[in-house]
mmCIF file of C-alpha atoms in Angstrom:
data_model
loop_
_atom_site.group_PDB
_atom_site.id
_atom_site.type_symbol
_atom_site.label_atom_id
_atom_site.label_comp_id
_atom_site.label_asym_id
_atom_site.label_seq_id
_atom_site.Cartn_x
_atom_site.Cartn_y
_atom_site.Cartn_z
ATOM 1 C CA GLY Z 7 -15.740 10.189 2.051
ATOM 2 C CA GLU Z 8 -12.639 8.220 2.183
ATOM 3 C CA ASP Z 9 -10.122 9.029 5.125
ATOM 4 C CA VAL Z 10 -8.194 6.728 6.898
ATOM 5 C CA GLU Z 11 -6.295 7.889 10.159
ATOM 6 C CA GLN Z 12 -3.657 6.316 12.089
ATOM 7 C CA SER Z 13 -1.205 7.851 14.930
ATOM 8 C CA LEU Z 14 2.222 8.930 14.001
ATOM 9 C CA PHE Z 15 4.415 7.052 16.176
ATOM 10 C CA LEU Z 16 4.453 4.549 18.599
ATOM 11 C CA SER Z 17 7.520 3.312 20.833
ATOM 12 C CA VAL Z 18 7.472 -0.205 22.975
ATOM 13 C CA ARG Z 19 10.145 -1.976 24.751
ATOM 14 C CA GLU Z 20 11.091 -5.373 23.361
ATOM 15 C CA GLY Z 21 8.878 -8.002 24.611
ATOM 16 C CA ASP Z 22 5.853 -5.705 25.710
ATOM 17 C CA SER Z 23 2.828 -5.701 23.246
ATOM 18 C CA SER Z 24 2.248 -3.084 20.843
ATOM 19 C CA VAL Z 25 -1.349 -1.477 19.773
ATOM 20 C CA ILE Z 26 -1.743 0.660 16.671
ATOM 21 C CA ASN Z 27 -4.784 2.185 15.930
ATOM 22 C CA CYS Z 28 -6.522 3.204 12.866
ATOM 23 C CA THR Z 29 -9.700 5.031 12.329
ATOM 24 C CA TYR Z 30 -11.654 4.888 8.849
ATOM 25 C CA THR Z 31 -14.830 6.937 7.517
ATOM 26 C CA ASP Z 32 -16.208 4.706 4.951
ATOM 27 C CA SER Z 33 -18.603 2.273 6.429
ATOM 28 C CA SER Z 34 -19.068 0.383 3.131
ATOM 29 C CA SER Z 35 -15.560 -1.099 3.353
ATOM 30 C CA THR Z 36 -15.801 -4.721 3.165
ATOM 31 C CA TYR Z 37 -12.227 -5.528 4.284
ATOM 32 C CA LEU Z 38 -9.857 -3.820 6.167
ATOM 33 C CA TYR Z 39 -6.036 -4.667 5.976
ATOM 34 C CA TRP Z 40 -2.777 -4.581 7.767
ATOM 35 C CA TYR Z 41 0.392 -3.643 5.942
ATOM 36 C CA LYS Z 42 4.205 -3.420 7.156
ATOM 37 C CA GLN Z 43 6.579 -1.602 5.188
ATOM 38 C CA GLU Z 44 10.177 -1.825 6.105
ATOM 39 C CA PRO Z 45 12.776 1.254 5.105
ATOM 40 C CA GLY Z 46 12.818 1.421 1.379
ATOM 41 C CA ALA Z 47 10.670 -1.762 0.695
ATOM 42 C CA GLY Z 48 7.427 -2.243 -0.647
ATOM 43 C CA LEU Z 49 4.388 -3.259 1.351
ATOM 44 C CA GLN Z 50 4.137 -6.694 2.926
ATOM 45 C CA LEU Z 51 0.543 -7.674 3.905
ATOM 46 C CA LEU Z 52 0.249 -8.694 7.214
ATOM 47 C CA THR Z 53 -3.308 -9.534 7.813
ATOM 48 C CA TYR Z 54 -7.032 -8.509 6.968
ATOM 49 C CA ILE Z 55 -10.409 -8.950 8.301
ATOM 50 C CA PHE Z 56 -13.590 -8.961 6.519
ATOM 51 C CA SER Z 57 -16.156 -6.201 8.194
ATOM 52 C CA ASN Z 58 -18.484 -8.557 9.741
ATOM 53 C CA MET Z 59 -16.139 -10.215 12.096
ATOM 54 C CA ASP Z 60 -14.888 -8.294 15.160
ATOM 55 C CA MET Z 61 -11.732 -10.099 15.704
ATOM 56 C CA LYS Z 62 -8.929 -12.344 14.269
ATOM 57 C CA GLN Z 63 -6.154 -13.501 15.326
ATOM 58 C CA ASP Z 64 -3.139 -14.959 13.472
ATOM 59 C CA GLN Z 65 0.165 -16.075 15.649
ATOM 60 C CA ARG Z 66 1.174 -12.700 17.033
ATOM 61 C CA LEU Z 67 -1.301 -10.677 15.749
ATOM 62 C CA THR Z 68 -4.614 -9.780 16.795
ATOM 63 C CA VAL Z 69 -7.000 -7.386 14.983
ATOM 64 C CA LEU Z 70 -9.963 -5.954 16.824
ATOM 65 C CA LEU Z 71 -12.742 -4.195 14.572
ATOM 66 C CA ASN Z 72 -15.609 -1.920 15.601
ATOM 67 C CA LYS Z 73 -17.077 -1.652 12.796
ATOM 68 C CA LYS Z 74 -20.029 1.233 15.087
ATOM 69 C CA ASP Z 75 -17.075 3.453 15.689
ATOM 70 C CA LYS Z 76 -15.176 2.367 12.716
ATOM 71 C CA HIS Z 77 -12.094 1.866 14.460
ATOM 72 C CA LEU Z 78 -9.397 -0.803 13.743
ATOM 73 C CA SER Z 79 -6.230 -1.914 15.910
ATOM 74 C CA LEU Z 80 -3.659 -4.299 15.414
ATOM 75 C CA ARG Z 81 -1.935 -5.846 18.648
ATOM 76 C CA ILE Z 82 1.725 -7.332 18.097
ATOM 77 C CA ALA Z 83 2.101 -9.791 21.178
ATOM 78 C CA ASP Z 84 5.944 -9.927 22.316
ATOM 79 C CA THR Z 85 6.858 -7.764 19.937
ATOM 80 C CA GLN Z 86 10.458 -7.778 18.903
ATOM 81 C CA THR Z 87 13.176 -5.517 17.310
ATOM 82 C CA GLY Z 88 12.331 -6.935 14.078
ATOM 83 C CA ASP Z 89 9.203 -5.509 14.179
ATOM 84 C CA SER Z 90 10.582 -2.139 13.994
ATOM 85 C CA ALA Z 91 8.566 -0.746 10.618
ATOM 86 C CA ILE Z 92 5.776 1.605 9.555
ATOM 87 C CA TYR Z 93 2.187 -0.027 9.661
ATOM 88 C CA PHE Z 94 -0.403 1.023 7.408
ATOM 89 C CA CYS Z 95 -3.952 0.307 7.674
ATOM 90 C CA ALA Z 96 -5.778 0.628 4.619
ATOM 91 C CA GLU Z 97 -9.605 -0.086 3.877
ATOM 92 C CA ASN Z 98 -11.418 -1.114 0.555
ATOM 93 C CA PRO Z 99 -14.664 0.871 -0.145
ATOM 94 C CA ARG Z 100 -16.900 -1.512 -1.885
ATOM 95 C CA ASP Z 101 -17.688 0.323 -5.279
ATOM 96 C CA SER Z 102 -14.056 1.251 -5.890
ATOM 97 C CA SER Z 103 -12.824 -1.599 -8.314
ATOM 98 C CA TYR Z 104 -10.701 -3.027 -5.403
ATOM 99 C CA LYS Z 105 -8.638 0.067 -4.833
ATOM 100 C CA LEU Z 106 -7.404 0.604 -1.426
ATOM 101 C CA ILE Z 107 -7.204 3.579 0.815
ATOM 102 C CA PHE Z 108 -4.317 3.826 3.240
ATOM 103 C CA GLY Z 109 -3.803 5.437 6.451
ATOM 104 C CA SER Z 110 -0.862 7.842 7.194
ATOM 105 C CA GLY Z 111 1.007 5.037 8.729
ATOM 106 C CA THR Z 112 2.372 4.499 12.236
ATOM 107 C CA ARG Z 113 6.062 4.050 13.004
ATOM 108 C CA LEU Z 114 6.690 1.522 15.658
ATOM 109 C CA LEU Z 115 10.060 1.709 17.273
ATOM 110 C CA VAL Z 116 11.142 -1.207 19.455
ATOM 111 C CA ARG Z 117 13.555 -0.400 21.880
ATOM 112 C CA PRO Z 118 15.876 -3.625 23.227
ATOM 113 C CA GLY P 4 2.328 -15.310 -1.162
ATOM 114 C CA ALA P 5 2.517 -14.507 -4.837
ATOM 115 C CA VAL P 6 5.583 -12.253 -5.987
ATOM 116 C CA VAL P 7 5.132 -8.935 -7.854
ATOM 117 C CA SER P 8 8.646 -7.744 -9.061
ATOM 118 C CA GLN P 9 9.234 -4.237 -9.930
ATOM 119 C CA HIS P 10 11.777 -2.828 -11.979
ATOM 120 C CA PRO P 11 14.425 -0.918 -11.182
ATOM 121 C CA SER P 12 14.471 -0.556 -7.894
ATOM 122 C CA ARG P 13 16.282 2.553 -8.027
ATOM 123 C CA VAL P 14 16.725 5.328 -10.976
ATOM 124 C CA ILE P 15 18.329 8.599 -11.351
ATOM 125 C CA CYS P 16 17.556 10.730 -14.435
ATOM 126 C CA LYS P 17 17.902 13.848 -15.996
ATOM 127 C CA SER P 18 15.387 16.686 -15.724
ATOM 128 C CA GLY P 19 13.487 16.392 -19.080
ATOM 129 C CA THR P 20 13.877 12.651 -19.805
ATOM 130 C CA SER P 21 11.350 9.859 -19.311
ATOM 131 C CA VAL P 22 11.764 6.933 -17.293
ATOM 132 C CA LYS P 23 9.635 3.594 -17.305
ATOM 133 C CA ILE P 24 8.969 1.549 -14.490
ATOM 134 C CA GLU P 25 7.684 -2.050 -14.742
ATOM 135 C CA CYS P 26 5.918 -4.235 -12.551
ATOM 136 C CA ARG P 27 5.359 -7.873 -13.144
ATOM 137 C CA SER P 28 3.266 -10.286 -11.612
ATOM 138 C CA LEU P 29 5.830 -13.676 -11.443
ATOM 139 C CA ASP P 30 2.968 -16.309 -10.612
ATOM 140 C CA PHE P 31 -0.122 -15.166 -11.074
ATOM 141 C CA GLN P 32 -2.115 -13.111 -13.546
ATOM 142 C CA ALA P 33 -3.048 -9.735 -12.178
ATOM 143 C CA THR P 34 -6.251 -8.543 -14.017
ATOM 144 C CA THR P 35 -5.711 -5.191 -11.865
ATOM 145 C CA MET P 36 -2.680 -3.127 -11.333
ATOM 146 C CA PHE P 37 -2.555 -0.145 -9.284
ATOM 147 C CA TRP P 38 0.470 2.579 -9.153
ATOM 148 C CA TYR P 39 1.001 4.343 -5.900
ATOM 149 C CA ARG P 40 3.378 7.424 -4.973
ATOM 150 C CA GLN P 41 4.868 7.747 -1.712
ATOM 151 C CA PHE P 42 6.498 10.707 -0.552
ATOM 152 C CA PRO P 43 8.920 10.501 2.389
ATOM 153 C CA LYS P 44 7.436 9.737 5.645
ATOM 154 C CA GLN P 45 3.971 9.858 4.139
ATOM 155 C CA SER P 46 1.388 7.494 2.991
ATOM 156 C CA LEU P 47 0.882 5.812 -0.110
ATOM 157 C CA MET P 48 -1.493 7.845 -2.610
ATOM 158 C CA LEU P 49 -2.882 6.096 -5.542
ATOM 159 C CA MET P 50 -2.355 7.507 -8.785
ATOM 160 C CA ALA P 51 -4.203 5.135 -11.202
ATOM 161 C CA THR P 52 -5.932 1.627 -11.691
ATOM 162 C CA SER P 53 -4.595 -0.340 -14.370
ATOM 163 C CA ASN P 54 -7.022 -3.127 -15.974
ATOM 164 C CA GLU P 55 -5.650 -5.575 -18.558
ATOM 165 C CA GLY P 56 -6.709 -4.330 -22.001
ATOM 166 C CA SER P 57 -8.088 -1.043 -21.385
ATOM 167 C CA LYS P 58 -7.242 2.363 -20.189
ATOM 168 C CA ALA P 59 -6.004 3.261 -17.108
ATOM 169 C CA THR P 60 -8.083 5.133 -14.682
ATOM 170 C CA TYR P 61 -6.636 8.350 -13.223
ATOM 171 C CA GLU P 62 -7.014 9.576 -9.686
ATOM 172 C CA GLN P 63 -8.060 13.092 -9.245
ATOM 173 C CA GLY P 64 -5.071 15.445 -9.816
ATOM 174 C CA VAL P 65 -2.983 12.990 -11.466
ATOM 175 C CA GLU P 66 -1.627 14.230 -14.814
ATOM 176 C CA LYS P 67 -2.568 11.323 -17.385
ATOM 177 C CA ASP P 68 -0.175 12.663 -20.160
ATOM 178 C CA LYS P 69 2.703 12.840 -17.695
ATOM 179 C CA PHE P 70 2.073 9.572 -15.967
ATOM 180 C CA LEU P 71 1.526 7.092 -18.739
ATOM 181 C CA ILE P 72 0.652 3.873 -17.856
ATOM 182 C CA ASN P 73 0.400 0.645 -20.142
ATOM 183 C CA HIS P 74 -0.923 -2.697 -18.895
ATOM 184 C CA ALA P 75 -0.622 -4.671 -21.940
ATOM 185 C CA SER P 76 -0.598 -8.020 -20.802
ATOM 186 C CA LEU P 77 -2.026 -9.886 -17.420
ATOM 187 C CA THR P 78 1.529 -9.695 -16.265
ATOM 188 C CA LEU P 79 2.842 -6.595 -16.981
ATOM 189 C CA SER P 80 1.967 -3.012 -16.521
ATOM 190 C CA THR P 81 4.338 -0.060 -16.850
ATOM 191 C CA LEU P 82 4.641 3.442 -15.500
ATOM 192 C CA THR P 83 6.211 6.191 -17.508
ATOM 193 C CA VAL P 84 7.062 9.116 -16.259
ATOM 194 C CA THR P 85 7.431 11.601 -19.122
ATOM 195 C CA SER P 86 9.587 14.906 -18.979
ATOM 196 C CA ALA P 87 10.478 14.208 -15.607
ATOM 197 C CA HIS P 88 11.328 17.176 -13.171
ATOM 198 C CA PRO P 89 12.824 17.295 -9.635
ATOM 199 C CA GLU P 90 9.350 17.257 -8.086
ATOM 200 C CA ASP P 91 8.383 14.297 -9.782
ATOM 201 C CA SER P 92 11.244 12.383 -7.187
ATOM 202 C CA SER P 93 9.153 9.941 -4.962
ATOM 203 C CA PHE P 94 9.075 6.414 -4.320
ATOM 204 C CA TYR P 95 6.887 4.434 -6.913
ATOM 205 C CA ILE P 96 5.068 1.374 -5.871
ATOM 206 C CA CYS P 97 2.753 -1.017 -7.727
ATOM 207 C CA SER P 98 0.625 -3.547 -6.934
ATOM 208 C CA ALA P 99 -1.008 -6.176 -8.419
ATOM 209 C CA ARG P 100 -4.386 -8.141 -7.506
ATOM 210 C CA ASP P 101 -5.643 -11.256 -9.107
ATOM 211 C CA ARG P 102 -9.531 -12.310 -8.635
ATOM 212 C CA GLY P 103 -8.802 -12.928 -4.780
ATOM 213 C CA LEU P 104 -8.752 -10.160 -1.675
ATOM 214 C CA GLU P 105 -5.283 -9.592 -1.501
ATOM 215 C CA ALA P 106 -2.950 -7.206 -3.382
ATOM 216 C CA PHE P 107 0.808 -7.749 -3.862
ATOM 217 C CA PHE P 108 3.242 -5.344 -3.998
ATOM 218 C CA GLY P 109 6.351 -4.663 -5.656
ATOM 219 C CA GLN P 110 9.463 -3.418 -3.742
ATOM 220 C CA GLY P 111 9.228 0.210 -5.108
ATOM 221 C CA THR P 112 11.049 2.293 -7.148
ATOM 222 C CA ARG P 113 13.193 5.277 -5.793
ATOM 223 C CA LEU P 114 13.233 7.962 -8.576
ATOM 224 C CA THR P 115 15.559 10.846 -8.489
ATOM 225 C CA VAL P 116 15.429 13.594 -11.168
ATOM 226 C CA VAL P 117 18.491 15.909 -11.183
#
């Protein structure tokens, strides 16, 4: 089946690292994505990882993928107040005509 | 990255009327476009997938006669909410995909039916 789960809320202090977790159930997914949504806006792609990789780093962002446990995480180093937003992970099941299945979203609040 | 423009960003309409939302890919050809609906503090729910020149594929539970999707060209898809009711009030987001891996999202349309 297709189901993506995330914790709903995370609060961190400015300068600390944030780790947002996601679990998915469809092992056929070839790509997994992280999107950021600011209030009243569309989604911005942050990064994505291919299923045969276990880590990808892009500046302050690090994505870890544990395919055995179907667990994906996004680490934001040196979190800033501008990082406050909702973060969605999404999977792209192989036989789904490229549609994305989104998690419930994690609201990240960065405290000064 | 590529730009997807969604219009209007906000619309208020009377119950029983129809509303059209446009989604344009500005600098690439979108072979596939997706329409999502997002309720407050919830995730995006895929409504339908449209491929240029063919009928849209609707997700289970989405009324195709109520949510009309037209993808007449490689740069434009429209979603028409027909005979809108207050329960149709929501945030509608489109995304467009070329032949690559990334789906680009529009800014979203806040629909309020009064």
